[in-house]
Coordinates of C-alpha atoms in Angstrom, one line a residue:
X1 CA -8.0 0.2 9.7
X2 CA -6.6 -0.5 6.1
X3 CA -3.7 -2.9 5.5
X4 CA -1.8 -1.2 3.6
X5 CA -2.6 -4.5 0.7
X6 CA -5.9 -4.0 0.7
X7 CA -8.0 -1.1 -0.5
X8 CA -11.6 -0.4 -0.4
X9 CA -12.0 -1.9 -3.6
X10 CA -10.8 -5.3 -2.4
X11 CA -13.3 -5.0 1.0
X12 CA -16.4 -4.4 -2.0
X13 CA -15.1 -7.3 -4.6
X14 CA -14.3 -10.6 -2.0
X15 CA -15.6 -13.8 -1.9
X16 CA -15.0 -16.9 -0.1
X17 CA -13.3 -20.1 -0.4
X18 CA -13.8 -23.1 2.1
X19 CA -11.3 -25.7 2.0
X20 CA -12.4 -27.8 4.4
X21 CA -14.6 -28.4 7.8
X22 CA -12.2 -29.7 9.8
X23 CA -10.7 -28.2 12.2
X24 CA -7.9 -28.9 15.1
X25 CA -9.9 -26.6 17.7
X26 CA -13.0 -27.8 19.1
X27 CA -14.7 -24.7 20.1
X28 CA -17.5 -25.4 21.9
X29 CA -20.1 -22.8 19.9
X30 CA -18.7 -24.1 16.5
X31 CA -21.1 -27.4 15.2
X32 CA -18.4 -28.5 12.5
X33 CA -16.5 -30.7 14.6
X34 CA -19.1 -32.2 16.2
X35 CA -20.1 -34.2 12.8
X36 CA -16.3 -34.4 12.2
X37 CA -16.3 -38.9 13.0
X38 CA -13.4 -39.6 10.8
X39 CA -11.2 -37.5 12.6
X40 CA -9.6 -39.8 15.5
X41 CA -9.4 -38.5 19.1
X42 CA -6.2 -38.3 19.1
X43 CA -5.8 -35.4 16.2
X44 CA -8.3 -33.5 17.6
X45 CA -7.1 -30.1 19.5
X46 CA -3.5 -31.4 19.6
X47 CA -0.3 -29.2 19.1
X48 CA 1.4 -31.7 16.6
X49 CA 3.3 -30.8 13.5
X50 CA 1.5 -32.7 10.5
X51 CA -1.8 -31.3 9.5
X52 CA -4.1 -34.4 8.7
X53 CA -6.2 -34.7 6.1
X54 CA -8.6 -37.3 5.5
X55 CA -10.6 -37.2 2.3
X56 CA -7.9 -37.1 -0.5
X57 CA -10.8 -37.9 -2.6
X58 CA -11.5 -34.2 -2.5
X59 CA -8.3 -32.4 -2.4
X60 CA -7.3 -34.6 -5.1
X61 CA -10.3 -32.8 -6.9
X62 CA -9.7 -29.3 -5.6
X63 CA -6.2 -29.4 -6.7
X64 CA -6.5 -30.4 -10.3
X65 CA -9.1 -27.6 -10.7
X66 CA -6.2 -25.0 -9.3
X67 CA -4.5 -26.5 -11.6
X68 CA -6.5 -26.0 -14.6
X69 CA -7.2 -22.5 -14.1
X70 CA -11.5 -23.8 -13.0
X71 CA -11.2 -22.8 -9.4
X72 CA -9.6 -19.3 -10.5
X73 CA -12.1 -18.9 -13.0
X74 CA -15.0 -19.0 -9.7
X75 CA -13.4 -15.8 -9.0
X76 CA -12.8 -14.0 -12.2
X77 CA -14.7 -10.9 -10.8
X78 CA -13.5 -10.7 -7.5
X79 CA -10.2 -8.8 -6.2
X80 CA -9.9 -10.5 -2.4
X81 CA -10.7 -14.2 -1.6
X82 CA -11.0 -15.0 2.2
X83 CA -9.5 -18.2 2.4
X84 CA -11.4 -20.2 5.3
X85 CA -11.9 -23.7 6.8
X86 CA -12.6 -25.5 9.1
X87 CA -8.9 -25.0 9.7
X88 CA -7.3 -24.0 6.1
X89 CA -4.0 -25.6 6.9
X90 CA -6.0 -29.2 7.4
X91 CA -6.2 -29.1 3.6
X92 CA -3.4 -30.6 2.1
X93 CA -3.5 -28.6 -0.9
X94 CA -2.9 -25.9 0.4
X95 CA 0.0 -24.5 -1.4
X96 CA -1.6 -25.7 -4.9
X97 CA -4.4 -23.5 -3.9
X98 CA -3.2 -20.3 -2.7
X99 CA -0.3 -20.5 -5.5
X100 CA -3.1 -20.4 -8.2
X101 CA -4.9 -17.8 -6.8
X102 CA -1.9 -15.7 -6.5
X103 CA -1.0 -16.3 -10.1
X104 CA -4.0 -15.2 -11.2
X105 CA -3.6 -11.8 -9.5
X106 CA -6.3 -11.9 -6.7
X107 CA -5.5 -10.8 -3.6
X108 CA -5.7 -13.2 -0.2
X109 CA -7.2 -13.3 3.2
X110 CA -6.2 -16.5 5.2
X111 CA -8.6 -16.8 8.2
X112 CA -6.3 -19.4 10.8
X113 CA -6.4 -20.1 14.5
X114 CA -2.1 -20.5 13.9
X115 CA -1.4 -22.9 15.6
X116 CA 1.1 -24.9 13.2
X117 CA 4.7 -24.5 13.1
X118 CA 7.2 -22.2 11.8
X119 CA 7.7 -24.6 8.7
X120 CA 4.5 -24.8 7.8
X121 CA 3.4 -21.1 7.7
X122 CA 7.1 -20.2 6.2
X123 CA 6.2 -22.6 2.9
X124 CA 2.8 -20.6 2.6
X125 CA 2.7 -17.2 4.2
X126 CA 4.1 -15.3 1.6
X127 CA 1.3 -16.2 -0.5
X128 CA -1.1 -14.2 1.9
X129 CA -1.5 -10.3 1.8
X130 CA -3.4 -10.9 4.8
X131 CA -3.7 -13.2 8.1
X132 CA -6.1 -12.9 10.3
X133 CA -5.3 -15.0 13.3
X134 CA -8.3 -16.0 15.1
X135 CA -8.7 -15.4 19.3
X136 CA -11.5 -16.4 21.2
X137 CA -9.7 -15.1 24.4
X138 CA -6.6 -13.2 25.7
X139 CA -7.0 -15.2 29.1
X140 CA -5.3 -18.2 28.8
X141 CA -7.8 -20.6 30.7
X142 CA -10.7 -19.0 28.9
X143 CA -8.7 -19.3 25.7
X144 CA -8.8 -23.7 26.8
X145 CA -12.4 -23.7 27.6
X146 CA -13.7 -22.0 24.5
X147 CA -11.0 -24.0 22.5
X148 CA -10.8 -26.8 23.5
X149 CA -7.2 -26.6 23.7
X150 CA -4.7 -24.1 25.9
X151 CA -2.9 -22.4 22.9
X152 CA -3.0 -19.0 23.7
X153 CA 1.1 -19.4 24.2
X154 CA 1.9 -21.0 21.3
X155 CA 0.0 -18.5 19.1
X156 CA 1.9 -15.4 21.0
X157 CA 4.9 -17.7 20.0
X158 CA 4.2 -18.0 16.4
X159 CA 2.8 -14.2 15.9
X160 CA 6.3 -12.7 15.4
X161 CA 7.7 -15.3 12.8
X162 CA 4.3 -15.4 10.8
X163 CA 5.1 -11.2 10.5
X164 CA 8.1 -11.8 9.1
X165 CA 6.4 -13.1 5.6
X166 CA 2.7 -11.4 5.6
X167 CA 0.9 -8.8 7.5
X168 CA -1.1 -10.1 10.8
X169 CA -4.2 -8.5 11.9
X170 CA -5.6 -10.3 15.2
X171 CA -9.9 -11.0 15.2
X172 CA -12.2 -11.8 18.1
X173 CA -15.6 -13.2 18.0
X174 CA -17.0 -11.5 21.1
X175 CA -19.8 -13.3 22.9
X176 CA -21.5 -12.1 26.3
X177 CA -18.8 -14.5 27.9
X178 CA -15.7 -12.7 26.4
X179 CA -17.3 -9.0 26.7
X180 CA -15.3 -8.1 30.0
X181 CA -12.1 -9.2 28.3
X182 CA -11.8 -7.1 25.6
X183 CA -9.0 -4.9 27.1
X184 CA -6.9 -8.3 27.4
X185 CA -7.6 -9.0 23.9
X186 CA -6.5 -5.1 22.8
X187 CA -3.7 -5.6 25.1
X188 CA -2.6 -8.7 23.1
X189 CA -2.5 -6.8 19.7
X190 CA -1.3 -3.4 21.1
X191 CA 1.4 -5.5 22.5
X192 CA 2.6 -7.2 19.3
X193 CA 1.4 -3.7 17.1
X194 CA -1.1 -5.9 15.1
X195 CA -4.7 -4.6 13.5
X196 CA -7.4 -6.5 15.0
X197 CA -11.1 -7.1 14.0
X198 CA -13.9 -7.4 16.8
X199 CA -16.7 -8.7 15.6
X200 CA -20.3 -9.8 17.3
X201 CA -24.1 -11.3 16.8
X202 CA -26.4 -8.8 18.6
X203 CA -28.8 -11.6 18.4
X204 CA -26.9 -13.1 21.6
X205 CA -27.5 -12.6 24.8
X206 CA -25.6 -9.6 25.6
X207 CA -26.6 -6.5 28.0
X208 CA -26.9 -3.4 27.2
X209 CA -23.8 -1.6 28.4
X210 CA -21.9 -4.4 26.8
X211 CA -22.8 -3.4 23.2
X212 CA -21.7 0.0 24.2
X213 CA -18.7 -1.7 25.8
X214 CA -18.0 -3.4 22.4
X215 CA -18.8 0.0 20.2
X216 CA -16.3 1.8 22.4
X217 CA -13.5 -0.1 20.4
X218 CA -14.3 1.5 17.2
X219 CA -12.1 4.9 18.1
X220 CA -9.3 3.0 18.9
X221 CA -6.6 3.3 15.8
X222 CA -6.1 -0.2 14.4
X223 CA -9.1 -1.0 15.4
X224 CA -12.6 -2.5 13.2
X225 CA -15.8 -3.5 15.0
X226 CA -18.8 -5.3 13.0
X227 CA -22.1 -6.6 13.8
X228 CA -22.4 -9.7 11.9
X229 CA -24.2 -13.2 11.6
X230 CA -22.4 -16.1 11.4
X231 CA -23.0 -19.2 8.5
X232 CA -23.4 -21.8 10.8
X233 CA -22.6 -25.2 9.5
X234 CA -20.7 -24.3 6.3
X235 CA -17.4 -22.5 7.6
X236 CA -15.5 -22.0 10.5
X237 CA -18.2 -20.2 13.0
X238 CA -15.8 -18.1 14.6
X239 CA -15.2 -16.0 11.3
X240 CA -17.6 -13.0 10.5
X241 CA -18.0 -14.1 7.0
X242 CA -20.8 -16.3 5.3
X243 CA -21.1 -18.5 2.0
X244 CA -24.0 -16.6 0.2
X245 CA -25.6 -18.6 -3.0
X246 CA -27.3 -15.0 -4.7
X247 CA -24.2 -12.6 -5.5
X248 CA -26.5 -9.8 -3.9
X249 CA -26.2 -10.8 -0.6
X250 CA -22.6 -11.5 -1.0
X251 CA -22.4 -7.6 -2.3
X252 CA -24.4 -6.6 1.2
X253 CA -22.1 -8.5 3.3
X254 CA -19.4 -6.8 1.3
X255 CA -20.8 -3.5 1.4
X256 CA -21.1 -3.7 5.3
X257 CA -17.5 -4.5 5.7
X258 CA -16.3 -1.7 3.2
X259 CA -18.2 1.1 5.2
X260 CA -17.2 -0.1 8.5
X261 CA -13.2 0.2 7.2
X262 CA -14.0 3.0 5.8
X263 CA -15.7 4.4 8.7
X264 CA -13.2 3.4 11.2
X265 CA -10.5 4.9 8.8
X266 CA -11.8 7.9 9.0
X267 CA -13.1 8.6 11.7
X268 CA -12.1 11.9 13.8
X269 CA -11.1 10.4 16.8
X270 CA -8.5 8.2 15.4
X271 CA -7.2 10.6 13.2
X272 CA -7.0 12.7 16.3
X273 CA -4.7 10.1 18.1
X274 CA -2.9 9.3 14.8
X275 CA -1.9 13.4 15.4
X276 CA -1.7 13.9 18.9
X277 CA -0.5 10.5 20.2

């Protein structure tokens, strides 16, 4: 479905922005964390209030260029920046960033897992059109296997205060694991009336009928399903998105997205239950 912020426009002029590899979930398909060694044991998959940041060296650096209009300038073309780590809220700079870009007029997509606290998402949300919280399961013990870490309750916690400043759409990365879950995980966003995003590799291992499983999803209203590869290595690998170094396959990747919003939009089954209920 459409936010209501974003347009078909934005969907074909986006690009992305990584702040950082690190990350306070340790999922255990993602291979960012597993280089992370200056991160102590003790900050790793925790619940605690203070993000932690490491190398100042670089935010230092990515700050001054919000500041001086270079980082805006990267995106002088584009009308949506997907805002992605790591964990975007383990960069310090944070505000500095999203502030600049907001300034500058482009629209924002902030990819999170959410698990920080009410005071840190009420300093920043409202410079977000859109969140897209991040859910590798509905079940709360798969949720801590996949994780690393059992916050499936303190992200159902946060999800109505975070609405309060931005709009919330929910995504799930769906692997051959979390296939027979995805009514939980429709569940979850029917429950909190939230857009969510499933997304998948077909190059896993998955059976048949689960594709078809996974397809099924794109009648239901609110609902977006993409086939996609993941970047490995240079984002978060939960998020369907990639950093591309030729501008045409970052207008492919873009073009995919567009038609499958546009698609789902549109489609006669959901307009059906949009009119009958």
């Amino acid at each position: 479905m459409f936010n209501m912020s974003l347009t078909w426009r934005d969907y074909w002029s986006q690009d992305t922005l990584v702040l950082t590899k690190r990350c306070n979930l340790r999922c255990g398909f993602c291979p960012l964390w597993r280089t992370d060694v200056m991160t102590r044991p003790e900050e790793r998959a925790t619940d605690q209030p203070t993000p932690v940041q490491v190398d100042r060296k670089a935010m230092r650096a990515l700050q001054e260029r919000a500041r001086s209009g270079e980082l805006v300038a990267r995106f002088k073309h584009t009308r949506l920046v997907n805002v992605v780590g790591g964990e975007p809220f383990l960069f310090e700079g944070l505000p500095t960033v999203l502030r600049a870009l907001k300034d500058a007029g482009k629209k924002v997509r902030f990819w999170s897992n959410g698990l920080f606290s009410h005071e840190h998402w009420e300093r920043v949300a409202p410079l977000m059109d859109v969140v897209m919280l991040y859910v590798p399961a509905s079940e709360p013990e798969l949720y801590r296997d996949i994780a690393g870490y059992a916050g499936l309750k303190q992200l159902n916690d946060m999800i109505p205060h975070i609405k309060q400043w931005t709009s919330v759409h929910l995504h799930h990365p769906t692997t051959p694991e979390t296939v027979a879950f995805l009514p939980e995980f429709y569940d979850l966003a029917y429950g909190f009336q939230l857009p969510f995003m499933i997304h998948y590799n077909p190059k896993l291992n998955f059976q048949r009928d689960s594709i078809h499983w996974i397809n099924r999803y794109k009648g239901y209203h609110n609902a977006t399903v993409l086939k996609t590869n993941y970047g490995l290595g240079k984002l978060c690998a939960a998020i369907p998105k990639q950093c591309h170094a030729k501008p045409r396959d970052q207008q492919i990747e873009n073009a995919i997205e567009m038609i499958e919003h546009i698609r789902n939009h549109v489609s006669l089954n959901k307009w059906l239950k949009r009119r009958l209920g």
